[in-house]
mmCIF file of C-alpha atoms in Angstrom:
data_model
loop_
_atom_site.group_PDB
_atom_site.id
_atom_site.type_symbol
_atom_site.label_atom_id
_atom_site.label_comp_id
_atom_site.label_asym_id
_atom_site.label_seq_id
_atom_site.Cartn_x
_atom_site.Cartn_y
_atom_site.Cartn_z
ATOM 1 C CA MET A 10 126.391 79.524 103.260
ATOM 2 C CA MET A 11 124.171 76.411 101.859
ATOM 3 C CA LYS A 12 122.106 76.918 98.927
ATOM 4 C CA TRP A 13 118.932 75.991 98.552
ATOM 5 C CA ASN A 14 115.636 76.083 96.145
ATOM 6 C CA ASN A 15 112.515 73.708 95.881
ATOM 7 C CA ILE A 16 111.817 73.264 99.562
ATOM 8 C CA VAL A 17 108.551 72.484 100.878
ATOM 9 C CA TRP A 18 108.252 73.237 104.458
ATOM 10 C CA ILE A 19 105.460 72.114 107.090
ATOM 11 C CA GLY A 20 107.157 72.340 110.218
ATOM 12 C CA LEU A 21 104.999 68.896 111.353
ATOM 13 C CA THR A 22 106.239 66.012 110.227
ATOM 14 C CA ALA A 23 107.310 64.668 107.023
ATOM 15 C CA LEU A 24 107.815 67.454 104.343
ATOM 16 C CA VAL A 25 105.989 66.709 101.019
ATOM 17 C CA ALA A 26 106.774 67.293 98.152
ATOM 18 C CA ALA A 27 103.283 67.432 96.149
ATOM 19 C CA GLN A 28 102.154 70.154 93.911
ATOM 20 C CA LEU A 29 100.672 73.519 95.478
ATOM 21 C CA PRO A 30 96.537 73.597 95.491
ATOM 22 C CA ALA A 31 95.024 75.883 93.267
ATOM 23 C CA GLY A 32 94.998 79.026 94.808
ATOM 24 C CA ALA A 33 97.777 79.304 96.539
ATOM 25 C CA GLU A 34 98.926 82.061 97.977
ATOM 26 C CA GLU A 35 102.421 83.303 96.256
ATOM 27 C CA LEU A 36 104.688 85.536 97.739
ATOM 28 C CA LYS A 37 108.089 86.968 96.139
ATOM 29 C CA VAL A 38 110.078 87.710 99.429
ATOM 30 C CA TYR A 39 113.651 89.383 98.393
ATOM 31 C CA ASP A 40 115.491 86.093 96.344
ATOM 32 C CA THR A 41 112.862 83.823 97.801
ATOM 33 C CA VAL A 42 109.118 82.832 96.438
ATOM 34 C CA LEU A 43 107.153 81.769 99.247
ATOM 35 C CA ASN A 44 103.680 79.514 98.590
ATOM 36 C CA PHE A 45 101.024 78.403 100.971
ATOM 37 C CA GLN A 46 97.739 78.117 100.957
ATOM 38 C CA LEU A 47 95.220 80.435 102.706
ATOM 39 C CA PRO A 48 91.397 79.687 103.847
ATOM 40 C CA ASP A 49 88.527 80.926 101.690
ATOM 41 C CA ASN A 50 87.337 83.628 103.805
ATOM 42 C CA TRP A 51 91.285 84.920 104.452
ATOM 43 C CA ARG A 52 93.161 88.203 102.431
ATOM 44 C CA GLN A 53 95.859 89.593 102.167
ATOM 45 C CA VAL A 54 95.613 93.470 103.531
ATOM 46 C CA GLY A 55 99.187 95.047 103.697
ATOM 47 C CA THR A 56 102.795 94.584 102.443
ATOM 48 C CA ASP A 57 105.543 97.032 103.051
ATOM 49 C CA GLU A 58 109.441 96.873 102.007
ATOM 50 C CA LEU A 59 111.868 99.354 103.735
ATOM 51 C CA GLY A 60 115.833 98.850 104.413
ATOM 52 C CA GLY A 61 116.444 95.262 103.859
ATOM 53 C CA MET A 62 113.445 94.458 105.665
ATOM 54 C CA PHE A 63 109.837 93.137 104.263
ATOM 55 C CA SER A 64 106.741 92.487 105.607
ATOM 56 C CA ALA A 65 102.966 91.289 104.392
ATOM 57 C CA GLU A 66 99.737 90.673 106.262
ATOM 58 C CA PHE A 67 96.969 88.502 105.842
ATOM 59 C CA LEU A 68 93.424 88.866 107.892
ATOM 60 C CA PRO A 69 89.791 87.148 107.900
ATOM 61 C CA GLN A 70 87.823 89.045 105.130
ATOM 62 C CA GLU A 71 85.915 90.515 108.523
ATOM 63 C CA GLN A 72 89.069 91.755 110.289
ATOM 64 C CA ARG A 73 91.374 94.754 110.100
ATOM 65 C CA LEU A 74 94.490 95.123 111.490
ATOM 66 C CA ALA A 75 93.727 97.755 113.742
ATOM 67 C CA ASP A 76 91.963 94.755 116.285
ATOM 68 C CA TRP A 77 93.203 91.802 114.594
ATOM 69 C CA THR A 78 92.227 88.472 116.442
ATOM 70 C CA SER A 79 93.762 85.995 114.124
ATOM 71 C CA LEU A 80 96.572 86.939 111.609
ATOM 72 C CA VAL A 81 99.197 85.306 109.457
ATOM 73 C CA CYS A 82 102.120 87.376 108.608
ATOM 74 C CA VAL A 83 105.892 86.608 106.457
ATOM 75 C CA GLN A 84 108.477 89.038 107.303
ATOM 76 C CA GLY A 85 111.777 88.669 104.947
ATOM 77 C CA PHE A 86 115.264 89.781 106.405
ATOM 78 C CA HIS A 87 117.411 90.531 102.880
ATOM 79 C CA GLY A 88 121.027 89.686 103.721
ATOM 80 C CA MET A 89 120.631 87.655 107.468
ATOM 81 C CA GLY A 90 120.978 84.182 106.571
ATOM 82 C CA ASP A 91 124.538 84.796 105.757
ATOM 83 C CA ARG A 92 125.273 87.200 109.183
ATOM 84 C CA ILE A 93 123.066 84.658 112.030
ATOM 85 C CA THR A 94 121.554 81.484 112.217
ATOM 86 C CA PRO A 95 117.717 80.831 112.307
ATOM 87 C CA GLN A 96 117.705 79.665 116.145
ATOM 88 C CA ALA A 97 120.239 82.771 117.102
ATOM 89 C CA PHE A 98 117.584 85.025 115.128
ATOM 90 C CA PHE A 99 114.284 83.949 116.697
ATOM 91 C CA GLU A 100 116.214 84.025 120.391
ATOM 92 C CA THR A 101 117.099 87.690 119.303
ATOM 93 C CA PHE A 102 112.843 88.387 118.104
ATOM 94 C CA THR A 103 111.954 86.772 121.615
ATOM 95 C CA ASN A 104 114.327 88.934 123.638
ATOM 96 C CA ASN A 105 112.246 91.740 121.977
ATOM 97 C CA TYR A 106 109.178 90.255 122.363
ATOM 98 C CA LYS A 107 109.873 89.515 125.677
ATOM 99 C CA ALA A 108 110.149 92.848 126.544
ATOM 100 C CA ASN A 109 106.960 94.174 125.585
ATOM 101 C CA CYS A 110 104.845 91.603 127.369
ATOM 102 C CA LEU A 111 103.453 92.629 130.534
ATOM 103 C CA GLY A 112 102.158 89.243 131.530
ATOM 104 C CA GLU A 113 103.386 85.535 131.564
ATOM 105 C CA MET A 114 106.310 85.092 128.393
ATOM 106 C CA VAL A 115 105.176 81.608 126.885
ATOM 107 C CA TYR A 116 108.021 79.978 124.516
ATOM 108 C CA GLU A 117 107.868 75.995 123.678
ATOM 109 C CA PRO A 118 110.411 75.490 121.359
ATOM 110 C CA LEU A 119 109.114 73.001 118.729
ATOM 111 C CA GLY A 120 112.796 71.807 117.325
ATOM 112 C CA ALA A 121 114.521 72.531 113.692
ATOM 113 C CA LEU A 122 113.237 72.565 110.574
ATOM 114 C CA GLU A 123 114.391 70.643 107.614
ATOM 115 C CA MET A 124 114.929 70.487 103.591
ATOM 116 C CA ALA A 125 113.814 68.033 101.717
ATOM 117 C CA THR A 126 117.294 66.967 101.546
ATOM 118 C CA GLY A 127 116.829 66.402 105.296
ATOM 119 C CA GLU A 128 119.670 69.521 106.029
ATOM 120 C CA GLN A 129 118.721 71.747 109.216
ATOM 121 C CA SER A 130 117.524 74.653 107.437
ATOM 122 C CA GLY A 131 115.116 76.632 110.120
ATOM 123 C CA PHE A 132 113.730 76.825 114.037
ATOM 124 C CA GLN A 133 110.051 77.088 115.086
ATOM 125 C CA ALA A 134 108.757 77.649 118.470
ATOM 126 C CA ILE A 135 105.530 78.497 119.733
ATOM 127 C CA LEU A 136 105.900 82.471 121.433
ATOM 128 C CA GLY A 137 103.177 84.251 122.894
ATOM 129 C CA CYS A 138 102.288 86.422 126.122
ATOM 130 C CA SER A 139 99.358 86.307 128.630
ATOM 131 C CA ARG A 140 98.220 89.908 128.853
ATOM 132 C CA MET A 141 100.130 91.748 125.491
ATOM 133 C CA PRO A 142 99.467 95.749 125.419
ATOM 134 C CA ASP A 143 97.409 96.911 122.517
ATOM 135 C CA THR A 144 97.196 100.688 121.611
ATOM 136 C CA HIS A 145 95.091 100.045 118.290
ATOM 137 C CA LEU A 146 91.781 100.093 120.061
ATOM 138 C CA HIS A 147 89.824 102.411 119.623
ATOM 139 C CA GLY A 148 92.802 104.666 120.295
ATOM 140 C CA GLU A 149 92.787 103.619 123.882
ATOM 141 C CA PRO A 150 95.605 101.407 125.688
ATOM 142 C CA SER A 151 93.985 97.886 126.448
ATOM 143 C CA SER A 152 95.791 94.421 126.508
ATOM 144 C CA ARG A 153 95.035 91.011 125.687
ATOM 145 C CA GLY A 154 96.740 87.392 125.090
ATOM 146 C CA GLU A 155 98.518 86.830 122.143
ATOM 147 C CA ILE A 156 99.595 83.139 121.106
ATOM 148 C CA GLY A 157 101.094 82.402 117.687
ATOM 149 C CA TYR A 158 103.403 79.393 115.838
ATOM 150 C CA TYR A 159 106.436 81.136 114.434
ATOM 151 C CA ALA A 160 108.765 79.385 111.979
ATOM 152 C CA VAL A 161 112.439 81.293 111.000
ATOM 153 C CA LEU A 162 113.609 79.518 107.826
ATOM 154 C CA GLY A 163 117.404 80.414 106.367
ATOM 155 C CA GLY A 164 119.554 78.320 104.241
ATOM 156 C CA GLY A 165 119.757 81.541 101.198
ATOM 157 C CA GLU A 166 121.123 84.933 101.644
ATOM 158 C CA ASP A 167 117.732 86.508 103.346
ATOM 159 C CA LEU A 168 115.750 84.719 106.353
ATOM 160 C CA LEU A 169 112.472 84.452 106.392
ATOM 161 C CA LEU A 170 110.046 84.783 109.573
ATOM 162 C CA MET A 171 106.260 83.228 109.423
ATOM 163 C CA HIS A 172 103.956 83.086 111.960
ATOM 164 C CA LYS A 173 100.124 82.446 112.729
ATOM 165 C CA SER A 174 98.950 84.417 115.775
ATOM 166 C CA MET A 175 95.940 84.689 117.889
ATOM 167 C CA ARG A 176 94.604 87.293 120.071
ATOM 168 C CA GLY A 177 91.770 86.915 122.781
ATOM 169 C CA LEU A 178 90.708 87.089 126.450
ATOM 170 C CA GLU A 179 93.529 87.151 128.947
ATOM 171 C CA PHE A 180 94.793 83.777 129.868
ATOM 172 C CA THR A 181 97.436 81.919 132.299
ATOM 173 C CA ALA A 182 100.152 79.409 131.939
ATOM 174 C CA ALA A 183 97.470 76.759 133.243
ATOM 175 C CA ASN A 184 95.694 77.537 130.346
ATOM 176 C CA VAL A 185 97.810 78.151 127.580
ATOM 177 C CA PRO A 186 95.748 78.269 124.170
ATOM 178 C CA LEU A 187 98.143 76.933 121.842
ATOM 179 C CA ASN A 188 100.891 74.058 123.220
ATOM 180 C CA GLY A 189 103.315 71.384 121.228
ATOM 181 C CA SER A 190 100.099 68.904 121.220
ATOM 182 C CA ASN A 191 97.581 70.812 119.352
ATOM 183 C CA TYR A 192 99.878 73.351 117.108
ATOM 184 C CA ARG A 193 99.806 70.948 113.583
ATOM 185 C CA GLU A 194 95.840 71.243 113.742
ATOM 186 C CA PHE A 195 96.267 75.372 114.069
ATOM 187 C CA ILE A 196 98.572 75.554 111.131
ATOM 188 C CA ALA A 197 96.941 72.687 108.811
ATOM 189 C CA PRO A 198 95.337 75.274 106.714
ATOM 190 C CA LEU A 199 98.186 77.087 105.580
ATOM 191 C CA GLN A 200 99.873 73.871 104.323
ATOM 192 C CA PRO A 201 101.474 72.993 102.264
ATOM 193 C CA ILE A 202 103.754 75.997 102.566
ATOM 194 C CA LYS A 203 106.443 75.628 99.861
ATOM 195 C CA LEU A 204 109.804 77.553 99.627
ATOM 196 C CA ASN A 205 111.918 78.227 96.184
ATOM 197 C CA GLN A 206 115.129 80.029 95.591
ATOM 198 C CA SER A 207 114.872 82.299 92.826
ATOM 199 C CA ASN A 208 117.523 82.472 90.606
#
């Protein structure tokens, strides 16, 4: 399996090898250090690790995990990088997501992510559901539209899944709020995003 370090990952156009701005988030996920930028009014609200799976969630200051409308989530899967490609991993993830969707499924592949060397190292896509069940609000089942930008990064022993998602009113295939033409603006506040493999 190819080893990598000092990768700058933005999932958009050219890779940017600039210094991270002051105040950038730094998150150690197993053997990977992930740096990215959050808007000033966002904060980390949870971190968990169990059985080789890591997760961390970030929300705007005024929101809670129980009823979020904007979310950034980072998940790490220890040892998966040697067992499955980023695209195959995301296809499995998508199938599980589809099983929970009560409305129209939205899936728009955005292609491969690349390392600074030009080697393919990940996969990115838009994934959503026009009507996703939400059992957290006041303890009563409800549903809302949910959609986000997802990226899976490989290249080392582990896989990382990072996504920025939004929840709100139900939507239809004719008025999807996030797509291949506007996702760059949607994830711009997180950039630059930089990955390093720890020694």
